[in-house]
Short mmCIF file of C-alpha atoms and ligand atoms in Angstrom, two decimals:
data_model
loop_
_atom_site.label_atom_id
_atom_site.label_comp_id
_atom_site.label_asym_id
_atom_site.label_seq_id
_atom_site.Cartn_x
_atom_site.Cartn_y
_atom_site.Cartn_z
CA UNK P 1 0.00 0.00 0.00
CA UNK P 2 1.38 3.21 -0.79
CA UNK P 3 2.40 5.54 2.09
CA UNK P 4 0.14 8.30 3.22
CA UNK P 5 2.02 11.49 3.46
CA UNK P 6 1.50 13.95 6.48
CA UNK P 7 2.47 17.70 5.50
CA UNK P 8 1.16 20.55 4.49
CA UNK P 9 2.24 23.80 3.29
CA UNK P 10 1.35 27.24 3.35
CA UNK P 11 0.50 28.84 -0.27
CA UNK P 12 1.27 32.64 -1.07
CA UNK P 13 -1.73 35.07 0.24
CA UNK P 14 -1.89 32.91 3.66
CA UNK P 15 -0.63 33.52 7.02
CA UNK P 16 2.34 32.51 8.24
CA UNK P 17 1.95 29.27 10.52
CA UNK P 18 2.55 30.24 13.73
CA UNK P 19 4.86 28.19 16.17
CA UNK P 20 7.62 28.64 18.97
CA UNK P 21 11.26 27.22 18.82
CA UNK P 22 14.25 26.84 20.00
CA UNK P 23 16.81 28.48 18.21
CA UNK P 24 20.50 29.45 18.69
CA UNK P 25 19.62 33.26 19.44
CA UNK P 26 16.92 31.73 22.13
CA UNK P 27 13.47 31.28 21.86
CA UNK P 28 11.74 33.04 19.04
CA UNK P 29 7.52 32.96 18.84
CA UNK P 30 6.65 33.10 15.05
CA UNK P 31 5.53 35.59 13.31
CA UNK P 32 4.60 37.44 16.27
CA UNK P 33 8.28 38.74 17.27
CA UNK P 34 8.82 39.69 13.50
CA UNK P 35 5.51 42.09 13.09
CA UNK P 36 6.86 45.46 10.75
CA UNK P 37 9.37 43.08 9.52
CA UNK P 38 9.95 41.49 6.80
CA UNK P 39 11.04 37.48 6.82
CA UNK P 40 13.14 35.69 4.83
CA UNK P 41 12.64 31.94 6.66
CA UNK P 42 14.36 29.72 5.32
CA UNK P 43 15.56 25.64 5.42
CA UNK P 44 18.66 23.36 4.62
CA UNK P 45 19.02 19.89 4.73
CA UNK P 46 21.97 19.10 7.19
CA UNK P 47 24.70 20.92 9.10
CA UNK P 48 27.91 20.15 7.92
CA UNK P 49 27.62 19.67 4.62
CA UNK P 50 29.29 21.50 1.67
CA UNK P 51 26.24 23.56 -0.46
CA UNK P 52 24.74 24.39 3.10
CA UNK P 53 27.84 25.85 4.48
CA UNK P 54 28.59 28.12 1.45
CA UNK P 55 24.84 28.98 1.67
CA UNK P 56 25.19 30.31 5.22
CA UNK P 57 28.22 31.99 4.85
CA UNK P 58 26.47 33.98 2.34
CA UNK P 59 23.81 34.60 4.57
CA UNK P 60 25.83 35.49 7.36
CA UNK P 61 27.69 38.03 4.59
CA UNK P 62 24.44 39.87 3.66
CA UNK P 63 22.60 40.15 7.03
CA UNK P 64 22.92 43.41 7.27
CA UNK P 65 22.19 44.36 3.60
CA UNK P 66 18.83 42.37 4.34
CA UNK P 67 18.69 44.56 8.05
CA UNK P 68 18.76 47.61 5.99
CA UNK P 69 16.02 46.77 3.72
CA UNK P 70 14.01 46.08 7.06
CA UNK P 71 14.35 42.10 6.72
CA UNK P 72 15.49 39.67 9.17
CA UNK P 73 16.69 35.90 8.41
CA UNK P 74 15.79 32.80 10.53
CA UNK P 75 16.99 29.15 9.13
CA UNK P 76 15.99 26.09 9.99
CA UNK P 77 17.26 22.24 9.72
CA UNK P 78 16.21 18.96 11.48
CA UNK P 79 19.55 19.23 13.30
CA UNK P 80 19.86 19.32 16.84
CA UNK P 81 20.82 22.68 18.69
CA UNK P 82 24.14 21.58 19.77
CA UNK P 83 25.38 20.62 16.12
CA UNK P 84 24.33 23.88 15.04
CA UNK P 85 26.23 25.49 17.61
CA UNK P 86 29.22 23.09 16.68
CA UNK P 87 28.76 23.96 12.79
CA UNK P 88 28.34 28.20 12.92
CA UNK P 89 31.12 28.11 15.11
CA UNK P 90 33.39 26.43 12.25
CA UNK P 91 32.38 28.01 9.59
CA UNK P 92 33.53 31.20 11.81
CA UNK P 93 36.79 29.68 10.75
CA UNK P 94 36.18 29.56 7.23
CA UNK P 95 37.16 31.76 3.80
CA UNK P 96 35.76 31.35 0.47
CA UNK P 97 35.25 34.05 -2.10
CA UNK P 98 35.03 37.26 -0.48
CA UNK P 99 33.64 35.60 2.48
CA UNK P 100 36.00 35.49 5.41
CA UNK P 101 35.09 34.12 8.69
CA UNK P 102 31.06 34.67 8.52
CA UNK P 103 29.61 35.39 12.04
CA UNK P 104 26.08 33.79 11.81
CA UNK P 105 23.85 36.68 14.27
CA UNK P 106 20.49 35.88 13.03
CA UNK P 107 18.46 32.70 14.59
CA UNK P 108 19.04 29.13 13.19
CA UNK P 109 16.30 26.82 14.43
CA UNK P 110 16.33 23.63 16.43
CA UNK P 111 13.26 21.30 14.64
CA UNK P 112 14.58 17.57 15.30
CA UNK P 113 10.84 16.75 15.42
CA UNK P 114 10.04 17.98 11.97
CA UNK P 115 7.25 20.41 13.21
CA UNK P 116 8.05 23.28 12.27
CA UNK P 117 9.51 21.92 8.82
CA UNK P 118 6.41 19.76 8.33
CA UNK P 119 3.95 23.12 8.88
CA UNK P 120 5.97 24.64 6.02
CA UNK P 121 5.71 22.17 3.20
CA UNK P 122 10.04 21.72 3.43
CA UNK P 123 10.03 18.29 4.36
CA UNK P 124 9.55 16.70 0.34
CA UNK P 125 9.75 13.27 -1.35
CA UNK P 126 13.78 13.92 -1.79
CA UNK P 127 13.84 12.69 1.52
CA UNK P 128 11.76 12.04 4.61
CA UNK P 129 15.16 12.90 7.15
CA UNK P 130 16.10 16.35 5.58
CA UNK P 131 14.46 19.74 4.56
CA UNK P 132 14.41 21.02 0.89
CA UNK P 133 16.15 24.39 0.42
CA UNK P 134 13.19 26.21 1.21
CA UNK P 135 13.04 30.11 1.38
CA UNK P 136 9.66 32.00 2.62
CA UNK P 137 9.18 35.48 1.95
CA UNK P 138 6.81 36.83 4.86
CA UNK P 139 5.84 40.36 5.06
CA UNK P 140 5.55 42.52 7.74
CA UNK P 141 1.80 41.43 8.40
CA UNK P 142 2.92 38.20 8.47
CA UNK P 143 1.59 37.15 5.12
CA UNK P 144 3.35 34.90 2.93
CA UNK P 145 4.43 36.54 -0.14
CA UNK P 146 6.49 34.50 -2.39
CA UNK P 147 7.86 30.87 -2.12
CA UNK P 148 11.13 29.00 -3.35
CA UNK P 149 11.92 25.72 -3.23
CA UNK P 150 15.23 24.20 -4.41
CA UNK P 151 16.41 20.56 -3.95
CA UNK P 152 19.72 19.63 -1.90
CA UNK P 153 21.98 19.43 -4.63
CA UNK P 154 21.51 23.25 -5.69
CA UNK P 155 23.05 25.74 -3.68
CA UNK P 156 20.72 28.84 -3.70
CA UNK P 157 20.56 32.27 -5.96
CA UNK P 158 21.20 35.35 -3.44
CA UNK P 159 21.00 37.86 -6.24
CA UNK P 160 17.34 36.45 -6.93
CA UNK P 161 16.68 36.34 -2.84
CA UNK P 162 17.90 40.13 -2.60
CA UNK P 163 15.81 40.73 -6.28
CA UNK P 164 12.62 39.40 -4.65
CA UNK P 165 12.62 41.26 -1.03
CA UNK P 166 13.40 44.67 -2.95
CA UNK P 167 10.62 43.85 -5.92
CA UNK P 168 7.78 43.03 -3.33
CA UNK P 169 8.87 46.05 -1.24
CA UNK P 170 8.83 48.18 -4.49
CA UNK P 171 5.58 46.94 -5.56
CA UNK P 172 4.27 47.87 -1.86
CA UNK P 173 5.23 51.33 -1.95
CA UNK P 174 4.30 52.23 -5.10
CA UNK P 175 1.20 49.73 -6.24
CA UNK P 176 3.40 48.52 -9.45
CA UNK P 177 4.02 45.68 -10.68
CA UNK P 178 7.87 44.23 -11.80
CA UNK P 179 8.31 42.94 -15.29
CA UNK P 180 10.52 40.04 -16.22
CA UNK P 181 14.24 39.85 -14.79
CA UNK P 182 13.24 43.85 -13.22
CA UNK P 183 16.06 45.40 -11.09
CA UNK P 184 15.92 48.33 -8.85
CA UNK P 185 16.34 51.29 -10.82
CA UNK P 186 13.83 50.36 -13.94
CA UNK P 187 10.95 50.95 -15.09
CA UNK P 188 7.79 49.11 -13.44
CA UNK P 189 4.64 47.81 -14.85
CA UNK P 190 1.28 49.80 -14.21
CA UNK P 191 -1.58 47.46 -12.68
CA UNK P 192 -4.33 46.55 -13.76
CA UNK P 193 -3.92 46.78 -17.36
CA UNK P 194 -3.82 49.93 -19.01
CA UNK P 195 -6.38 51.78 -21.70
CA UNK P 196 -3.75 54.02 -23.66
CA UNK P 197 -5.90 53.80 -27.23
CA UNK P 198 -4.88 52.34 -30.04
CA UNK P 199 -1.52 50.20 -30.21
CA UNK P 200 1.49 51.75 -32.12
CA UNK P 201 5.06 51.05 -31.54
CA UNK P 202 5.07 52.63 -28.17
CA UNK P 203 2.02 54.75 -27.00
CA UNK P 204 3.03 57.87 -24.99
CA UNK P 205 0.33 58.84 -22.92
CA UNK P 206 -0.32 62.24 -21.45
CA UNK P 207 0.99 61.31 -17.93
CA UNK P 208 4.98 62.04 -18.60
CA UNK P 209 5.99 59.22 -16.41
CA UNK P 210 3.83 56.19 -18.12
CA UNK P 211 4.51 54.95 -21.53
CA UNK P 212 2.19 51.84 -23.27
CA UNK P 213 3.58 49.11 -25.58
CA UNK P 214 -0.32 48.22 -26.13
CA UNK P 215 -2.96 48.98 -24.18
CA UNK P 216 -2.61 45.93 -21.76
CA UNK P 217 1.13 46.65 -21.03
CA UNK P 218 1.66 50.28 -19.73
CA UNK P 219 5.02 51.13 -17.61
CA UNK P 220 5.75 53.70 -14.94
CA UNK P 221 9.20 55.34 -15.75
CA UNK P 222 11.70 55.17 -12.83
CA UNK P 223 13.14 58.49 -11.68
CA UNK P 224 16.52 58.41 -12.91
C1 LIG Q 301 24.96 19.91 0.89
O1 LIG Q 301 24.64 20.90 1.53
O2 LIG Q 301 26.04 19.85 0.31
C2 LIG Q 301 24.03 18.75 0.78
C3 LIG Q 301 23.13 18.49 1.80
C4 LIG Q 301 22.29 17.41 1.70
C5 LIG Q 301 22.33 16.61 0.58
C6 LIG Q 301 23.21 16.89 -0.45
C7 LIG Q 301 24.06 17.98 -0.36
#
């Protein structure tokens, strides 16, 4: 008979599922302690092992890039607290790229039950023993706002993880949208679609900072 799977995970538009941990800053009581923040939780398979460690040395690198944009990390693993003690204190030790000796400050949580990692969808069929590389992009309502999972063997994009936090935040603000492969700095799509007229090569309107490629795709122009 084939095996009934117990998880569940929480879809974009929902609230973050609450819980308390251990974790190696001390106990943290989620999403409550995070409200005005913005959350990047996130999951790795195992302590000690190689993708993880250059993940988290990267992490440990841009914490306070992501402080400045008003974002906090917390990670997660089935590992016990003591091993992650043991491993964030080694990779204190480490250098790779322009990495050297990352000090990990933000929370890394104890889940050797699986709850927490079970609420979250990041326990998969890869394995039954080890989270997915899961990242959750919570707002500062606590609202799940985008989702990425990668499998163990691929060692996560922090130029896409820095792209998303500023492109919700941007759409926030201003009530855009971002078109494909946006970056800060250009232009932004107008939502809902746009009634310019009549399409042309590129429809300027009479607002000086919107131009339409048709009447469904309009753009705000960035302030240069
Ligand atoms: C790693 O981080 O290198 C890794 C972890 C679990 C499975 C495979 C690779």
């Amino acid at each position: 008979m084939e095996e009934v799977k117990n998880y569940s995970m929480p879809l974009i538009g929902d609230p973050a599922p609450s819980f308390k941990a251990v974790t190696t800053q001390g106990v943290i009581s989620f999403p409550e302690d995070y409200k005005g923040k913005w959350v990047i939780l996130f999951s790795h398979p195992a302590d000690f092992t190689p993708v993880c460690t250059t993940e988290f040395m990267t992490f440990a690198s841009l914490a306070d890039e992501f402080k400045e944009l008003n974002t906090e990390l917390v990670g997660l693993s089935v590992d016990s607290l003591y091993a992650h003690i043991a491993w964030l204190r080694k990779i204190q030790e480490l250098e790779w790229k322009n990495y050297k000796n990352p000090k990990v400050m933000f929370p890394l949580i104890e889940d050797i039950k699986m709850d927490v990692a079970r609420k979250y969808g990041m326990i998969q069929s890869q394995s039954t023993t080890q989270a997915v590389r899961a990242v959750f992009f919570i707002d500062p309502k606590g609202t799940v706002r985008t989702i990425l999972y990668y499998p163990a063997s691929l060692g996560r994009n922090f130029d896409e993880i820095k792209r998303i936090i500023l492109g919700l935040q941007k759409a926030d603000k201003d009530g855009v949208a971002t078109p494909a492969d946006w970056r800060p700095g250009e232009d932004t799509i107008m939502p809902p679609p746009g009634t310019c007229g009549v399409a042309k090569d590129r429809i300027e309107t009479k607002e000086d900072d919107k131009y339409c490629l048709d009447w469904f795709l309009c753009f705000k122009k960035e302030k240069k």
